[in-house]
């Protein structure tokens, strides 16, 4: 399966969304190259990721019949290559028609030491050089002075929605508008990210879109790292994949372990990849036991470079799966609905976000497999049904045992509840009685007062004094008794 970012990359400039101002600068510049050379021989396309810079270069080349030589600025060998291609530009290519267009990606990563040399090459250039950069102000000044800067704007959510609609229409599939909106919102102007999200959601099941996207949020960096490791045959690039990754080496190992069989297809390649992984595992174990975390480096090398060069990989779009311990995306439809209902119960009962609830559910799975008593209490608290118990235990017998325990908890709870209710009723009854008695006493007194003909209110102050006196009297009595 071809990645949709490639399949739907516009081939013509008119299909590039909402970058008209940029294109107004780019087109006359390339037209000048057709007849000679413009004053500034290089362009810097500057703007956020996934806004159409690379797409512009290829669409230009397609329309104006240039052959693109794409080079990465962060590669140390780039300078030599530019020089070679610029020299080669004096001649036409083998077909005698197409001229070369040099495309230098990540120009904001050019080493300052090489900047002056590249600036000199631009001055001598006999064919177009286009650079792209996310932060053009980080392109060395010597190069910026020789180039025209073309700004690309961040795409809006509407632009992204439009592009996503185009893709689902072309694929002939249905994706609810809310899901497309969710993807467009998350992308923050990056159409590449949006298209990749769309392809993942479609291949994972649109009904699970929210969950899949939540996973992608958390595991974004690990997905990227896997993408790099499994896409390259270059050991150095593979090693770089784990830089700035939050996951521990043990976690990365689990992810690789899960995904190797989806990436390699020849048995001997799979065996080689697992061999590299098991060596990494040995190093990790030693590092843990001996506390010498210097060994991590070897483990990382084995699991990145070792796995990356293990053999021939499948081509095209790769979908990665979470390791079994985290896996929830591959269940059947019925399991998915049970899982969702558990997640909802956890969210409601424990006031958690969806992601927290998913993680908690994984912890519950471990509890349900090992501690049936605690499991039963959780089951009662969350009001879990039979199917949900079976899902969490993955074992019918255990689920039945937990169910038995929940029944006895329910009986106890019922008993406590009945006792409590009886107690509450008793207290209420007593209160009522006392109130009624108080009323009776009061009316007797009133009658007596009336009878004596001196109906007079007892003032609170006098009442207090009377009480004090009574108290005094009692004290005297106790003292007397003590003696
Ligand atoms: N303005 C746009 N119009 C149509 N498609 C676009 C546009 N911007 C991005 N895309 C789509 O998104 C994907 C990535 O775009 P592109 O490679 O041009 O990004 P970029 O700006 O070069 O990003 P980066 O700075 O990360 O290299 C392409 O597949 C393309 O189909």
PDB file of N, CA and C in Angstrom, residues 395-476:
ATOM      1  N   UNK A 395     -10.151 -15.467  31.058  1.00  0.00           N
ATOM      2  CA  UNK A 395     -10.234 -16.812  31.593  1.00  0.00           C
ATOM      3  C   UNK A 395     -11.622 -16.979  32.218  1.00  0.00           C
ATOM      4  N   UNK A 396     -12.427 -17.871  31.607  1.00  0.00           N
ATOM      5  CA  UNK A 396     -13.818 -18.002  32.048  1.00  0.00           C
ATOM      6  C   UNK A 396     -13.914 -18.464  33.494  1.00  0.00           C
ATOM      7  N   UNK A 397     -13.006 -19.397  33.858  1.00  0.00           N
ATOM      8  CA  UNK A 397     -13.060 -19.945  35.214  1.00  0.00           C
ATOM      9  C   UNK A 397     -12.806 -18.854  36.251  1.00  0.00           C
ATOM     10  N   UNK A 398     -11.755 -18.069  35.970  1.00  0.00           N
ATOM     11  CA  UNK A 398     -11.427 -16.977  36.905  1.00  0.00           C
ATOM     12  C   UNK A 398     -12.576 -15.989  36.977  1.00  0.00           C
ATOM     13  N   UNK A 399     -13.159 -15.716  35.805  1.00  0.00           N
ATOM     14  CA  UNK A 399     -14.273 -14.758  35.771  1.00  0.00           C
ATOM     15  C   UNK A 399     -15.413 -15.268  36.643  1.00  0.00           C
ATOM     16  N   UNK A 400     -15.665 -16.604  36.584  1.00  0.00           N
ATOM     17  CA  UNK A 400     -16.762 -17.164  37.382  1.00  0.00           C
ATOM     18  C   UNK A 400     -16.446 -17.040  38.869  1.00  0.00           C
ATOM     19  N   UNK A 401     -15.177 -17.301  39.225  1.00  0.00           N
ATOM     20  CA  UNK A 401     -14.796 -17.183  40.638  1.00  0.00           C
ATOM     21  C   UNK A 401     -14.999 -15.752  41.135  1.00  0.00           C
ATOM     22  N   UNK A 402     -14.552 -14.801  40.303  1.00  0.00           N
ATOM     23  CA  UNK A 402     -14.713 -13.394  40.706  1.00  0.00           C
ATOM     24  C   UNK A 402     -16.191 -13.078  40.865  1.00  0.00           C
ATOM     25  N   UNK A 403     -16.987 -13.614  39.940  1.00  0.00           N
ATOM     26  CA  UNK A 403     -18.435 -13.371  39.996  1.00  0.00           C
ATOM     27  C   UNK A 403     -18.982 -13.870  41.342  1.00  0.00           C
ATOM     28  N   UNK A 404     -18.539 -15.103  41.759  1.00  0.00           N
ATOM     29  CA  UNK A 404     -18.969 -15.672  43.038  1.00  0.00           C
ATOM     30  C   UNK A 404     -18.632 -14.719  44.178  1.00  0.00           C
ATOM     31  N   UNK A 405     -17.408 -14.213  44.122  1.00  0.00           N
ATOM     32  CA  UNK A 405     -16.974 -13.311  45.194  1.00  0.00           C
ATOM     33  C   UNK A 405     -17.788 -12.023  45.191  1.00  0.00           C
ATOM     34  N   UNK A 406     -18.119 -11.547  43.979  1.00  0.00           N
ATOM     35  CA  UNK A 406     -18.905 -10.301  43.943  1.00  0.00           C
ATOM     36  C   UNK A 406     -20.279 -10.535  44.577  1.00  0.00           C
ATOM     37  N   UNK A 407     -20.837 -11.767  44.393  1.00  0.00           N
ATOM     38  CA  UNK A 407     -22.157 -12.043  44.969  1.00  0.00           C
ATOM     39  C   UNK A 407     -22.084 -11.971  46.489  1.00  0.00           C
ATOM     40  N   UNK A 408     -20.981 -12.526  47.038  1.00  0.00           N
ATOM     41  CA  UNK A 408     -20.907 -12.493  48.508  1.00  0.00           C
ATOM     42  C   UNK A 408     -20.673 -11.050  48.984  1.00  0.00           C
ATOM     43  N   UNK A 409     -19.892 -10.271  48.199  1.00  0.00           N
ATOM     44  CA  UNK A 409     -19.732  -8.842  48.576  1.00  0.00           C
ATOM     45  C   UNK A 409     -21.093  -8.148  48.527  1.00  0.00           C
ATOM     46  N   UNK A 410     -21.855  -8.471  47.487  1.00  0.00           N
ATOM     47  CA  UNK A 410     -23.179  -7.847  47.366  1.00  0.00           C
ATOM     48  C   UNK A 410     -24.054  -8.213  48.564  1.00  0.00           C
ATOM     49  N   UNK A 411     -23.987  -9.518  48.991  1.00  0.00           N
ATOM     50  CA  UNK A 411     -24.799  -9.953  50.159  1.00  0.00           C
ATOM     51  C   UNK A 411     -24.398  -9.163  51.391  1.00  0.00           C
ATOM     52  N   UNK A 412     -23.053  -9.069  51.606  1.00  0.00           N
ATOM     53  CA  UNK A 412     -22.580  -8.328  52.783  1.00  0.00           C
ATOM     54  C   UNK A 412     -23.049  -6.884  52.723  1.00  0.00           C
ATOM     55  N   UNK A 413     -22.894  -6.320  51.513  1.00  0.00           N
ATOM     56  CA  UNK A 413     -23.295  -4.906  51.360  1.00  0.00           C
ATOM     57  C   UNK A 413     -24.776  -4.742  51.659  1.00  0.00           C
ATOM     58  N   UNK A 414     -25.562  -5.743  51.225  1.00  0.00           N
ATOM     59  CA  UNK A 414     -27.005  -5.663  51.421  1.00  0.00           C
ATOM     60  C   UNK A 414     -27.317  -5.710  52.917  1.00  0.00           C
ATOM     61  N   UNK A 415     -26.588  -6.613  53.628  1.00  0.00           N
ATOM     62  CA  UNK A 415     -26.803  -6.757  55.066  1.00  0.00           C
ATOM     63  C   UNK A 415     -26.470  -5.431  55.754  1.00  0.00           C
ATOM     64  N   UNK A 416     -25.298  -4.906  55.416  1.00  0.00           N
ATOM     65  CA  UNK A 416     -24.881  -3.642  56.031  1.00  0.00           C
ATOM     66  C   UNK A 416     -25.913  -2.562  55.726  1.00  0.00           C
ATOM     67  N   UNK A 417     -26.416  -2.606  54.496  1.00  0.00           N
ATOM     68  CA  UNK A 417     -27.381  -1.579  54.094  1.00  0.00           C
ATOM     69  C   UNK A 417     -28.679  -1.704  54.915  1.00  0.00           C
ATOM     70  N   UNK A 418     -29.140  -2.967  55.069  1.00  0.00           N
ATOM     71  CA  UNK A 418     -30.379  -3.168  55.831  1.00  0.00           C
ATOM     72  C   UNK A 418     -30.177  -2.705  57.271  1.00  0.00           C
ATOM     73  N   UNK A 419     -29.014  -3.101  57.842  1.00  0.00           N
ATOM     74  CA  UNK A 419     -28.746  -2.691  59.230  1.00  0.00           C
ATOM     75  C   UNK A 419     -28.732  -1.176  59.348  1.00  0.00           C
ATOM     76  N   UNK A 420     -28.067  -0.576  58.389  1.00  0.00           N
ATOM     77  CA  UNK A 420     -27.967   0.898  58.413  1.00  0.00           C
ATOM     78  C   UNK A 420     -29.355   1.529  58.324  1.00  0.00           C
ATOM     79  N   UNK A 421     -30.151   0.985  57.402  1.00  0.00           N
ATOM     80  CA  UNK A 421     -31.500   1.542  57.226  1.00  0.00           C
ATOM     81  C   UNK A 421     -32.314   1.395  58.508  1.00  0.00           C
ATOM     82  N   UNK A 422     -32.172   0.188  59.153  1.00  0.00           N
ATOM     83  CA  UNK A 422     -32.919  -0.046  60.393  1.00  0.00           C
ATOM     84  C   UNK A 422     -32.485   0.957  61.455  1.00  0.00           C
ATOM     85  N   UNK A 423     -31.178   1.158  61.515  1.00  0.00           N
ATOM     86  CA  UNK A 423     -30.615   2.082  62.518  1.00  0.00           C
ATOM     87  C   UNK A 423     -31.133   3.496  62.267  1.00  0.00           C
ATOM     88  N   UNK A 424     -31.105   3.871  60.987  1.00  0.00           N
ATOM     89  CA  UNK A 424     -31.574   5.220  60.635  1.00  0.00           C
ATOM     90  C   UNK A 424     -33.043   5.375  61.025  1.00  0.00           C
ATOM     91  N   UNK A 425     -33.822   4.332  60.739  1.00  0.00           N
ATOM     92  CA  UNK A 425     -35.253   4.403  61.071  1.00  0.00           C
ATOM     93  C   UNK A 425     -35.453   4.524  62.570  1.00  0.00           C
ATOM     94  N   UNK A 426     -34.621   3.746  63.298  1.00  0.00           N
ATOM     95  CA  UNK A 426     -34.714   3.772  64.755  1.00  0.00           C
ATOM     96  C   UNK A 426     -34.452   5.189  65.270  1.00  0.00           C
ATOM     97  N   UNK A 427     -33.364   5.775  64.768  1.00  0.00           N
ATOM     98  CA  UNK A 427     -32.994   7.130  65.206  1.00  0.00           C
ATOM     99  C   UNK A 427     -34.102   8.127  64.868  1.00  0.00           C
ATOM    100  N   UNK A 428     -34.632   7.993  63.647  1.00  0.00           N
ATOM    101  CA  UNK A 428     -35.692   8.933  63.240  1.00  0.00           C
ATOM    102  C   UNK A 428     -36.916   8.759  64.145  1.00  0.00           C
ATOM    103  N   UNK A 429     -37.242   7.457  64.419  1.00  0.00           N
ATOM    104  CA  UNK A 429     -38.401   7.168  65.270  1.00  0.00           C
ATOM    105  C   UNK A 429     -38.228   7.792  66.645  1.00  0.00           C
ATOM    106  N   UNK A 430     -37.006   7.598  67.188  1.00  0.00           N
ATOM    107  CA  UNK A 430     -36.725   8.134  68.519  1.00  0.00           C
ATOM    108  C   UNK A 430     -36.884   9.646  68.522  1.00  0.00           C
ATOM    109  N   UNK A 431     -36.322  10.263  67.542  1.00  0.00           N
ATOM    110  CA  UNK A 431     -36.395  11.731  67.451  1.00  0.00           C
ATOM    111  C   UNK A 431     -37.840  12.201  67.440  1.00  0.00           C
ATOM    112  N   UNK A 432     -38.646  11.462  66.661  1.00  0.00           N
ATOM    113  CA  UNK A 432     -40.062  11.824  66.542  1.00  0.00           C
ATOM    114  C   UNK A 432     -40.738  11.726  67.909  1.00  0.00           C
ATOM    115  N   UNK A 433     -40.439  10.581  68.579  1.00  0.00           N
ATOM    116  CA  UNK A 433     -41.039  10.350  69.906  1.00  0.00           C
ATOM    117  C   UNK A 433     -40.699  11.495  70.859  1.00  0.00           C
ATOM    118  N   UNK A 434     -39.394  11.805  70.889  1.00  0.00           N
ATOM    119  CA  UNK A 434     -38.937  12.855  71.816  1.00  0.00           C
ATOM    120  C   UNK A 434     -39.627  14.174  71.523  1.00  0.00           C
ATOM    121  N   UNK A 435     -39.799  14.438  70.263  1.00  0.00           N
ATOM    122  CA  UNK A 435     -40.441  15.691  69.851  1.00  0.00           C
ATOM    123  C   UNK A 435     -41.879  15.717  70.363  1.00  0.00           C
ATOM    124  N   UNK A 436     -42.548  14.561  70.147  1.00  0.00           N
ATOM    125  CA  UNK A 436     -43.960  14.474  70.559  1.00  0.00           C
ATOM    126  C   UNK A 436     -44.071  14.638  72.071  1.00  0.00           C
ATOM    127  N   UNK A 437     -43.129  13.984  72.817  1.00  0.00           N
ATOM    128  CA  UNK A 437     -43.126  14.080  74.278  1.00  0.00           C
ATOM    129  C   UNK A 437     -42.942  15.515  74.724  1.00  0.00           C
ATOM    130  N   UNK A 438     -41.963  16.185  74.056  1.00  0.00           N
ATOM    131  CA  UNK A 438     -41.671  17.597  74.368  1.00  0.00           C
ATOM    132  C   UNK A 438     -42.923  18.434  74.207  1.00  0.00           C
ATOM    133  N   UNK A 439     -43.668  18.197  73.154  1.00  0.00           N
ATOM    134  CA  UNK A 439     -44.890  18.976  72.879  1.00  0.00           C
ATOM    135  C   UNK A 439     -45.901  18.739  73.994  1.00  0.00           C
ATOM    136  N   UNK A 440     -46.037  17.423  74.380  1.00  0.00           N
ATOM    137  CA  UNK A 440     -47.003  17.082  75.445  1.00  0.00           C
ATOM    138  C   UNK A 440     -46.669  17.825  76.721  1.00  0.00           C
ATOM    139  N   UNK A 441     -45.350  17.754  77.105  1.00  0.00           N
ATOM    140  CA  UNK A 441     -44.925  18.401  78.359  1.00  0.00           C
ATOM    141  C   UNK A 441     -45.265  19.874  78.341  1.00  0.00           C
ATOM    142  N   UNK A 442     -44.983  20.476  77.169  1.00  0.00           N
ATOM    143  CA  UNK A 442     -45.191  21.918  77.051  1.00  0.00           C
ATOM    144  C   UNK A 442     -46.670  22.260  77.268  1.00  0.00           C
ATOM    145  N   UNK A 443     -47.562  21.476  76.696  1.00  0.00           N
ATOM    146  CA  UNK A 443     -48.980  21.822  76.824  1.00  0.00           C
ATOM    147  C   UNK A 443     -49.470  21.620  78.262  1.00  0.00           C
ATOM    148  N   UNK A 444     -48.903  20.571  78.938  1.00  0.00           N
ATOM    149  CA  UNK A 444     -49.273  20.378  80.368  1.00  0.00           C
ATOM    150  C   UNK A 444     -48.906  21.599  81.185  1.00  0.00           C
ATOM    151  N   UNK A 445     -47.675  22.075  80.885  1.00  0.00           N
ATOM    152  CA  UNK A 445     -47.153  23.232  81.640  1.00  0.00           C
ATOM    153  C   UNK A 445     -48.047  24.450  81.391  1.00  0.00           C
ATOM    154  N   UNK A 446     -48.371  24.628  80.087  1.00  0.00           N
ATOM    155  CA  UNK A 446     -49.201  25.784  79.747  1.00  0.00           C
ATOM    156  C   UNK A 446     -50.534  25.738  80.510  1.00  0.00           C
ATOM    157  N   UNK A 447     -51.072  24.521  80.531  1.00  0.00           N
ATOM    158  CA  UNK A 447     -52.342  24.378  81.254  1.00  0.00           C
ATOM    159  C   UNK A 447     -52.187  24.768  82.707  1.00  0.00           C
ATOM    160  N   UNK A 448     -51.064  24.284  83.296  1.00  0.00           N
ATOM    161  CA  UNK A 448     -50.842  24.556  84.714  1.00  0.00           C
ATOM    162  C   UNK A 448     -50.715  26.048  84.952  1.00  0.00           C
ATOM    163  N   UNK A 449     -49.950  26.682  84.034  1.00  0.00           N
ATOM    164  CA  UNK A 449     -49.751  28.128  84.187  1.00  0.00           C
ATOM    165  C   UNK A 449     -51.094  28.858  84.091  1.00  0.00           C
ATOM    166  N   UNK A 450     -51.827  28.434  83.104  1.00  0.00           N
ATOM    167  CA  UNK A 450     -53.139  29.057  82.920  1.00  0.00           C
ATOM    168  C   UNK A 450     -54.006  28.899  84.170  1.00  0.00           C
ATOM    169  N   UNK A 451     -53.945  27.661  84.687  1.00  0.00           N
ATOM    170  CA  UNK A 451     -54.761  27.369  85.862  1.00  0.00           C
ATOM    171  C   UNK A 451     -54.385  28.268  87.021  1.00  0.00           C
ATOM    172  N   UNK A 452     -53.121  28.510  87.179  1.00  0.00           N
ATOM    173  CA  UNK A 452     -52.695  29.389  88.278  1.00  0.00           C
ATOM    174  C   UNK A 452     -52.972  30.842  87.965  1.00  0.00           C
ATOM    175  N   UNK A 453     -53.335  31.105  86.718  1.00  0.00           N
ATOM    176  CA  UNK A 453     -53.706  32.464  86.325  1.00  0.00           C
ATOM    177  C   UNK A 453     -52.516  33.387  86.192  1.00  0.00           C
ATOM    178  N   UNK A 454     -51.342  32.818  86.181  1.00  0.00           N
ATOM    179  CA  UNK A 454     -50.205  33.714  85.953  1.00  0.00           C
ATOM    180  C   UNK A 454     -49.366  33.198  84.771  1.00  0.00           C
ATOM    181  N   UNK A 455     -49.998  33.350  83.630  1.00  0.00           N
ATOM    182  CA  UNK A 455     -49.325  32.909  82.408  1.00  0.00           C
ATOM    183  C   UNK A 455     -48.203  33.898  82.060  1.00  0.00           C
ATOM    184  N   UNK A 456     -46.976  33.464  82.326  1.00  0.00           N
ATOM    185  CA  UNK A 456     -45.856  34.391  82.147  1.00  0.00           C
ATOM    186  C   UNK A 456     -44.690  33.681  81.419  1.00  0.00           C
ATOM    187  N   UNK A 457     -44.097  34.333  80.470  1.00  0.00           N
ATOM    188  CA  UNK A 457     -43.016  33.665  79.719  1.00  0.00           C
ATOM    189  C   UNK A 457     -41.744  33.613  80.552  1.00  0.00           C
ATOM    190  N   UNK A 458     -41.087  32.488  80.430  1.00  0.00           N
ATOM    191  CA  UNK A 458     -39.817  32.417  81.159  1.00  0.00           C
ATOM    192  C   UNK A 458     -38.753  33.007  80.244  1.00  0.00           C
ATOM    193  N   UNK A 459     -38.118  34.040  80.684  1.00  0.00           N
ATOM    194  CA  UNK A 459     -37.123  34.679  79.818  1.00  0.00           C
ATOM    195  C   UNK A 459     -35.875  33.824  79.729  1.00  0.00           C
ATOM    196  N   UNK A 460     -35.242  33.810  78.577  1.00  0.00           N
ATOM    197  CA  UNK A 460     -34.068  32.949  78.398  1.00  0.00           C
ATOM    198  C   UNK A 460     -33.013  33.209  79.473  1.00  0.00           C
ATOM    199  N   UNK A 461     -32.853  34.483  79.840  1.00  0.00           N
ATOM    200  CA  UNK A 461     -31.811  34.811  80.797  1.00  0.00           C
ATOM    201  C   UNK A 461     -32.127  34.132  82.147  1.00  0.00           C
ATOM    202  N   UNK A 462     -33.380  34.231  82.484  1.00  0.00           N
ATOM    203  CA  UNK A 462     -33.798  33.641  83.780  1.00  0.00           C
ATOM    204  C   UNK A 462     -33.634  32.128  83.725  1.00  0.00           C
ATOM    205  N   UNK A 463     -33.957  31.586  82.550  1.00  0.00           N
ATOM    206  CA  UNK A 463     -33.836  30.138  82.351  1.00  0.00           C
ATOM    207  C   UNK A 463     -32.401  29.692  82.604  1.00  0.00           C
ATOM    208  N   UNK A 464     -31.467  30.479  82.029  1.00  0.00           N
ATOM    209  CA  UNK A 464     -30.048  30.172  82.156  1.00  0.00           C
ATOM    210  C   UNK A 464     -29.640  30.197  83.635  1.00  0.00           C
ATOM    211  N   UNK A 465     -30.101  31.255  84.288  1.00  0.00           N
ATOM    212  CA  UNK A 465     -29.744  31.388  85.707  1.00  0.00           C
ATOM    213  C   UNK A 465     -30.272  30.196  86.507  1.00  0.00           C
ATOM    214  N   UNK A 466     -31.484  29.800  86.155  1.00  0.00           N
ATOM    215  CA  UNK A 466     -32.089  28.659  86.850  1.00  0.00           C
ATOM    216  C   UNK A 466     -31.241  27.415  86.652  1.00  0.00           C
ATOM    217  N   UNK A 467     -30.754  27.206  85.404  1.00  0.00           N
ATOM    218  CA  UNK A 467     -29.925  26.040  85.106  1.00  0.00           C
ATOM    219  C   UNK A 467     -28.639  26.075  85.915  1.00  0.00           C
ATOM    220  N   UNK A 468     -28.035  27.293  85.955  1.00  0.00           N
ATOM    221  CA  UNK A 468     -26.765  27.442  86.689  1.00  0.00           C
ATOM    222  C   UNK A 468     -26.956  27.055  88.151  1.00  0.00           C
ATOM    223  N   UNK A 469     -28.061  27.513  88.644  1.00  0.00           N
ATOM    224  CA  UNK A 469     -28.325  27.243  90.054  1.00  0.00           C
ATOM    225  C   UNK A 469     -28.427  25.743  90.305  1.00  0.00           C
ATOM    226  N   UNK A 470     -29.145  25.091  89.341  1.00  0.00           N
ATOM    227  CA  UNK A 470     -29.331  23.659  89.436  1.00  0.00           C
ATOM    228  C   UNK A 470     -27.972  22.950  89.427  1.00  0.00           C
ATOM    229  N   UNK A 471     -27.120  23.461  88.527  1.00  0.00           N
ATOM    230  CA  UNK A 471     -25.786  22.895  88.381  1.00  0.00           C
ATOM    231  C   UNK A 471     -25.022  23.041  89.701  1.00  0.00           C
ATOM    232  N   UNK A 472     -25.118  24.265  90.255  1.00  0.00           N
ATOM    233  CA  UNK A 472     -24.428  24.535  91.518  1.00  0.00           C
ATOM    234  C   UNK A 472     -24.860  23.549  92.599  1.00  0.00           C
ATOM    235  N   UNK A 473     -26.131  23.349  92.556  1.00  0.00           N
ATOM    236  CA  UNK A 473     -26.683  22.445  93.576  1.00  0.00           C
ATOM    237  C   UNK A 473     -26.110  21.039  93.421  1.00  0.00           C
ATOM    238  N   UNK A 474     -26.072  20.581  92.123  1.00  0.00           N
ATOM    239  CA  UNK A 474     -25.559  19.236  91.871  1.00  0.00           C
ATOM    240  C   UNK A 474     -24.107  19.124  92.330  1.00  0.00           C
ATOM    241  N   UNK A 475     -23.327  20.158  92.009  1.00  0.00           N
ATOM    242  CA  UNK A 475     -21.917  20.131  92.376  1.00  0.00           C
ATOM    243  C   UNK A 475     -21.807  19.945  93.892  1.00  0.00           C
ATOM    244  N   UNK A 476     -22.593  20.651  94.586  1.00  0.00           N
ATOM    245  CA  UNK A 476     -22.536  20.582  96.047  1.00  0.00           C
ATOM    246  C   UNK A 476     -22.891  19.176  96.525  1.00  0.00           C
TER     247      UNK A 476
END
